[in-house]
Short mmCIF file of C-alpha atoms and ligand atoms in Angstrom, two decimals:
data_model
loop_
_atom_site.label_atom_id
_atom_site.label_comp_id
_atom_site.label_asym_id
_atom_site.label_seq_id
_atom_site.Cartn_x
_atom_site.Cartn_y
_atom_site.Cartn_z
CA UNK A 572 67.45 90.90 -225.98
CA UNK A 573 68.82 90.34 -222.59
CA UNK A 574 69.85 87.19 -221.70
CA UNK A 575 67.39 85.39 -219.71
CA UNK A 576 69.27 82.09 -217.58
CA UNK A 577 66.93 79.38 -218.23
CA UNK A 578 64.78 77.75 -215.26
CA UNK A 579 63.56 74.93 -214.79
CA UNK A 580 61.31 74.37 -211.80
CA UNK A 581 59.41 70.59 -210.21
CA UNK A 582 56.41 70.95 -209.65
CA UNK A 583 54.97 67.95 -207.64
CA UNK A 584 51.76 68.39 -207.59
CA UNK A 585 51.00 65.72 -204.07
CA UNK A 586 53.50 63.30 -204.83
CA UNK A 587 55.54 61.92 -202.32
CA UNK A 588 56.36 60.89 -199.23
CA UNK A 589 59.53 61.58 -196.44
CA UNK A 590 60.53 59.11 -197.58
CA UNK A 591 60.79 58.90 -201.09
CA UNK A 592 62.12 62.08 -200.94
CA UNK A 593 65.71 61.75 -200.20
CA UNK A 594 66.78 59.86 -202.99
CA UNK A 595 65.09 62.13 -205.62
CA UNK A 596 66.17 64.78 -204.08
CA UNK A 597 69.49 63.33 -203.49
CA UNK A 598 69.89 61.96 -206.96
CA UNK A 599 68.30 65.76 -208.87
CA UNK A 600 72.27 66.95 -205.75
CA UNK A 601 74.05 64.49 -207.04
CA UNK A 602 73.59 64.79 -211.17
CA UNK A 603 72.89 68.85 -211.44
CA UNK A 604 76.56 70.05 -211.49
CA UNK A 605 76.65 70.73 -215.02
CA UNK A 606 72.96 71.95 -215.66
CA UNK A 607 74.04 76.03 -217.20
CA UNK A 608 69.52 76.71 -216.04
CA UNK A 609 68.36 77.31 -212.43
CA UNK A 610 66.98 74.85 -210.30
CA UNK A 611 63.82 74.91 -207.73
CA UNK A 612 61.85 72.75 -206.14
CA UNK A 613 58.29 73.29 -205.12
CA UNK A 614 56.65 70.22 -203.20
CA UNK A 615 53.72 69.82 -201.04
CA UNK A 616 54.38 71.89 -197.69
CA UNK A 617 54.06 69.88 -195.33
CA UNK A 618 57.91 68.65 -196.47
CA UNK A 619 58.94 72.14 -197.08
CA UNK A 620 60.83 72.63 -193.76
CA UNK A 621 62.83 69.24 -195.19
CA UNK A 622 63.23 69.63 -198.29
CA UNK A 623 64.80 73.46 -198.08
CA UNK A 624 66.98 71.49 -195.28
CA UNK A 625 67.80 68.74 -197.96
CA UNK A 626 69.17 71.44 -200.29
CA UNK A 627 71.66 73.18 -197.87
CA UNK A 628 74.08 74.30 -199.28
CA UNK A 629 73.36 73.54 -203.49
CA UNK A 630 71.85 75.36 -205.80
CA UNK A 631 68.56 75.07 -205.69
CA UNK A 632 65.49 76.74 -203.99
CA UNK A 633 62.32 75.61 -203.11
CA UNK A 634 58.86 76.84 -203.44
CA UNK A 635 55.97 75.73 -202.73
CA UNK A 636 52.33 74.90 -204.34
CA UNK A 637 49.99 77.83 -203.78
CA UNK A 638 49.38 79.92 -200.68
CA UNK A 639 46.57 82.19 -199.35
CA UNK A 640 45.44 85.59 -200.65
CA UNK A 641 45.51 86.77 -196.73
CA UNK A 642 48.17 87.79 -194.54
CA UNK A 643 47.66 85.91 -191.59
CA UNK A 644 44.34 85.42 -188.86
CA UNK A 645 40.13 83.41 -189.37
CA UNK A 646 41.26 80.61 -192.21
CA UNK A 647 41.54 77.19 -191.15
CA UNK A 648 43.97 75.41 -193.48
CA UNK A 649 45.35 78.10 -195.19
CA UNK A 650 49.30 78.64 -195.64
CA UNK A 651 50.57 81.94 -195.86
CA UNK A 652 53.22 83.37 -197.27
CA UNK A 653 55.46 85.64 -194.05
CA UNK A 654 55.29 81.32 -193.44
CA UNK A 655 56.77 79.76 -196.49
CA UNK A 656 59.75 83.62 -196.08
CA UNK A 657 60.06 81.76 -192.34
CA UNK A 658 60.97 79.17 -194.12
CA UNK A 659 63.54 79.62 -196.95
CA UNK A 660 60.89 78.86 -199.81
CA UNK A 661 61.94 81.36 -202.69
CA UNK A 662 59.03 80.77 -205.05
CA UNK A 663 55.49 80.18 -205.16
CA UNK A 664 53.74 78.78 -207.33
CA UNK A 665 50.47 81.27 -208.53
CA UNK A 666 47.22 80.37 -209.92
CA UNK A 667 48.32 76.43 -211.53
CA UNK A 668 45.39 75.48 -213.63
CA UNK A 669 44.52 73.11 -211.00
CA UNK A 670 44.36 75.17 -208.62
CA UNK A 671 41.37 77.59 -211.32
CA UNK A 672 39.64 74.98 -212.35
CA UNK A 673 39.14 71.70 -209.57
CA UNK A 674 39.40 74.88 -207.00
CA UNK A 675 37.91 77.23 -208.36
CA UNK A 676 40.03 80.79 -208.24
CA UNK A 677 39.96 83.53 -210.70
CA UNK A 678 41.82 85.65 -212.08
CA UNK A 679 41.16 88.06 -209.47
CA UNK A 680 42.52 85.19 -206.00
CA UNK A 681 45.07 85.02 -208.92
CA UNK A 682 45.51 87.85 -208.78
CA UNK A 683 45.87 88.32 -205.59
CA UNK A 684 48.20 85.80 -204.23
CA UNK A 685 51.42 87.16 -206.42
CA UNK A 686 50.74 90.54 -204.62
CA UNK A 687 50.93 88.66 -201.33
CA UNK A 688 53.59 86.45 -202.52
CA UNK A 689 56.01 89.61 -203.60
CA UNK A 690 54.64 91.96 -200.86
CA UNK A 691 56.76 88.71 -198.75
CA UNK A 692 59.72 88.97 -200.99
CA UNK A 693 59.23 86.04 -202.06
CA UNK A 694 59.32 84.85 -206.37
CA UNK A 695 55.75 84.17 -208.14
CA UNK A 696 54.96 81.52 -210.14
CA UNK A 697 52.50 82.60 -212.45
CA UNK A 698 50.58 80.31 -214.52
CA UNK A 699 49.23 81.08 -217.03
CA UNK A 700 46.59 78.81 -219.45
CA UNK A 701 43.65 77.89 -221.92
CA UNK A 702 41.78 74.96 -221.81
CA UNK A 703 41.20 72.06 -225.33
CA UNK A 704 37.77 74.10 -225.88
CA UNK A 705 39.32 77.13 -225.50
CA UNK A 706 42.40 76.54 -228.18
CA UNK A 707 39.18 75.07 -230.38
CA UNK A 708 38.40 77.70 -230.41
CA UNK A 709 40.79 80.35 -230.95
CA UNK A 710 40.34 81.64 -228.19
CA UNK A 711 43.17 80.98 -226.39
CA UNK A 712 45.05 84.42 -226.27
CA UNK A 713 41.92 86.76 -225.21
CA UNK A 714 42.46 84.08 -221.85
CA UNK A 715 46.19 83.75 -221.92
CA UNK A 716 45.45 87.88 -221.96
CA UNK A 717 43.04 88.82 -219.44
CA UNK A 718 44.15 85.82 -216.78
CA UNK A 719 48.09 88.10 -217.26
CA UNK A 720 45.82 91.03 -217.87
CA UNK A 721 43.87 90.97 -214.16
CA UNK A 722 47.52 90.59 -212.29
CA UNK A 723 48.83 93.29 -214.39
CA UNK A 724 45.51 95.32 -213.18
CA UNK A 725 46.70 94.48 -209.67
CA UNK A 726 50.71 95.33 -209.61
CA UNK A 727 51.07 97.36 -211.42
CA UNK A 728 54.23 96.20 -214.24
CA UNK A 729 56.80 96.74 -212.31
CA UNK A 730 56.31 94.01 -210.27
CA UNK A 731 56.79 91.52 -213.30
CA UNK A 732 60.53 92.45 -213.02
CA UNK A 733 60.49 90.21 -209.29
CA UNK A 734 57.89 86.83 -210.98
CA UNK A 735 57.85 84.30 -213.72
CA UNK A 736 55.49 83.32 -215.39
CA UNK A 737 54.13 79.24 -216.60
CA UNK A 738 52.47 79.21 -219.75
CA UNK A 739 50.58 75.45 -219.28
CA UNK A 740 48.47 74.88 -221.72
CA UNK A 741 45.52 73.37 -219.01
CA UNK A 742 44.78 70.52 -221.83
CA UNK A 743 48.44 69.34 -222.12
CA UNK A 744 48.54 68.86 -217.98
CA UNK A 745 49.45 65.94 -217.67
CA UNK A 746 48.09 64.19 -220.06
CA UNK A 747 50.80 63.75 -222.35
CA UNK A 748 49.93 65.75 -225.43
CA UNK A 749 52.62 68.70 -225.38
CA UNK A 750 52.32 72.10 -227.13
CA UNK A 751 54.38 71.36 -229.64
CA UNK A 752 57.45 73.67 -230.31
CA UNK A 753 56.26 75.96 -232.54
CA UNK A 754 52.97 76.23 -230.48
CA UNK A 755 54.46 76.69 -227.22
CA UNK A 756 56.29 79.73 -229.11
CA UNK A 757 53.57 80.91 -230.27
CA UNK A 758 51.80 81.98 -227.27
CA UNK A 759 55.48 82.94 -224.89
CA UNK A 760 56.08 85.28 -227.81
CA UNK A 761 52.14 86.76 -227.08
CA UNK A 762 52.91 87.26 -223.43
CA UNK A 763 56.03 88.31 -223.89
CA UNK A 764 55.12 91.29 -226.89
CA UNK A 765 51.74 91.79 -224.26
CA UNK A 766 53.83 92.56 -221.49
CA UNK A 767 56.36 94.81 -223.94
CA UNK A 768 53.47 97.45 -224.62
CA UNK A 769 53.85 97.81 -221.07
CA UNK A 770 57.53 97.68 -220.74
CA UNK A 771 59.93 96.41 -223.06
CA UNK A 772 63.00 95.62 -220.74
CA UNK A 773 60.99 94.04 -218.75
CA UNK A 774 59.77 92.17 -221.14
CA UNK A 775 62.75 91.06 -222.87
CA UNK A 776 64.39 90.07 -219.73
CA UNK A 777 61.30 88.22 -217.79
CA UNK A 778 61.55 83.93 -217.96
CA UNK A 779 58.46 81.93 -219.67
CA UNK A 780 57.90 78.63 -218.63
CA UNK A 781 56.57 76.27 -220.68
CA UNK A 782 55.59 73.80 -218.73
CA UNK A 783 52.16 70.56 -219.70
CA UNK A 784 53.96 67.06 -220.60
CA UNK A 785 57.28 67.75 -220.66
CA UNK A 786 59.57 64.92 -220.75
CA UNK A 787 63.72 63.97 -221.03
CA UNK A 788 62.25 63.51 -224.90
CA UNK A 789 60.24 66.89 -225.14
CA UNK A 790 62.57 68.95 -223.71
CA UNK A 791 64.66 69.99 -225.91
CA UNK A 792 62.73 71.08 -228.47
CA UNK A 793 60.60 73.23 -226.31
CA UNK A 794 64.19 74.58 -225.13
CA UNK A 795 65.45 75.44 -228.76
CA UNK A 796 62.15 78.51 -229.16
CA UNK A 797 63.33 81.42 -228.70
CA UNK A 798 61.06 82.86 -225.85
CA UNK A 799 60.82 79.38 -224.36
CA UNK A 800 63.04 79.73 -221.05
CA UNK A 801 62.83 76.53 -219.49
CA UNK A 802 59.60 74.55 -218.01
CA UNK A 803 57.89 73.84 -215.41
CA UNK A 804 57.50 70.63 -214.81
CA UNK A 805 55.38 67.89 -213.31
CA UNK A 806 55.06 64.09 -213.79
CA UNK A 807 58.94 63.81 -215.08
CA UNK A 808 60.32 66.00 -212.32
CA UNK A 809 59.55 62.76 -210.09
CA UNK A 810 61.68 60.65 -211.49
CA UNK A 811 65.68 62.09 -211.05
CA UNK A 812 66.19 60.68 -214.01
CA UNK A 813 64.34 61.94 -216.42
CA UNK A 814 64.48 65.70 -214.28
CA UNK A 815 67.83 65.88 -215.14
CA UNK A 816 67.85 65.19 -218.46
CA UNK A 817 65.30 67.55 -218.67
CA UNK A 818 67.67 70.38 -216.76
CA UNK A 819 70.55 69.78 -218.82
CA UNK A 820 68.22 70.58 -221.70
CA UNK A 821 68.41 74.40 -221.41
CA UNK A 822 69.60 75.95 -224.06
P1 PGA B 996 52.91 67.62 -216.19
O1 PGA B 996 52.46 69.03 -215.53
O2 PGA B 996 53.94 68.16 -216.41
O3 PGA B 996 52.90 66.64 -215.56
O4 PGA B 996 51.90 67.46 -217.74
C1 PGA B 996 52.60 70.19 -215.31
C2 PGA B 996 52.32 70.35 -214.21
O5 PGA B 996 51.02 71.02 -214.05
O6 PGA B 996 52.56 72.05 -213.88
#
């Protein structure tokens, strides 16, 4: 099995301000000395230039939470991949469940965004995950496979050498209801297995993050699982102490 460096990515969602960002970033930078994990912060668009500046000289990567599927043109209110790469963005989250569910982003649209991010030489963090009723109906694997296959059929399996996947069960996001480590491992293993059907090297090397109510007190349990290579952290990433504890909890 190839060595996968754990990744912990903060997803600030639509939170924060110019004023609150500086002390949060400074505290994270100061506390990260001993983290084994790679760390990224996905901030709201308007704060990315300043975030990038504040992270200058640190190993922490800058990430965006969304992007347009179009290259340029008459798309009022949208942000393109070239704009994100212009300011030194490294990661872009695509297909977050809040985008899929609140903004009706389809599997096909998410696949287009994934392709667009890669063509601008940034790394997509592709989010996959089932809703509560889908889990209860026993269709978790069907849903996750459908979301994953839409991207594979658009970009091909080789593209996954330059990507990260985050499994985020929708029922666990922001609810305080974390998946158990066994539930997380089961779906992560399924995702890796599905990728391995097409390319075992890529499947073994891709990082699979878990997201959904990861906290300082459950992170090490989740991260102890074989196929859990880190986390995508929402609420807990807004508190430096909690986020740092999560970063230190990786294998
Ligand atoms: P949460 O969010 O950690 O607040 O559940 C995770 C996410 O939505 O990425």
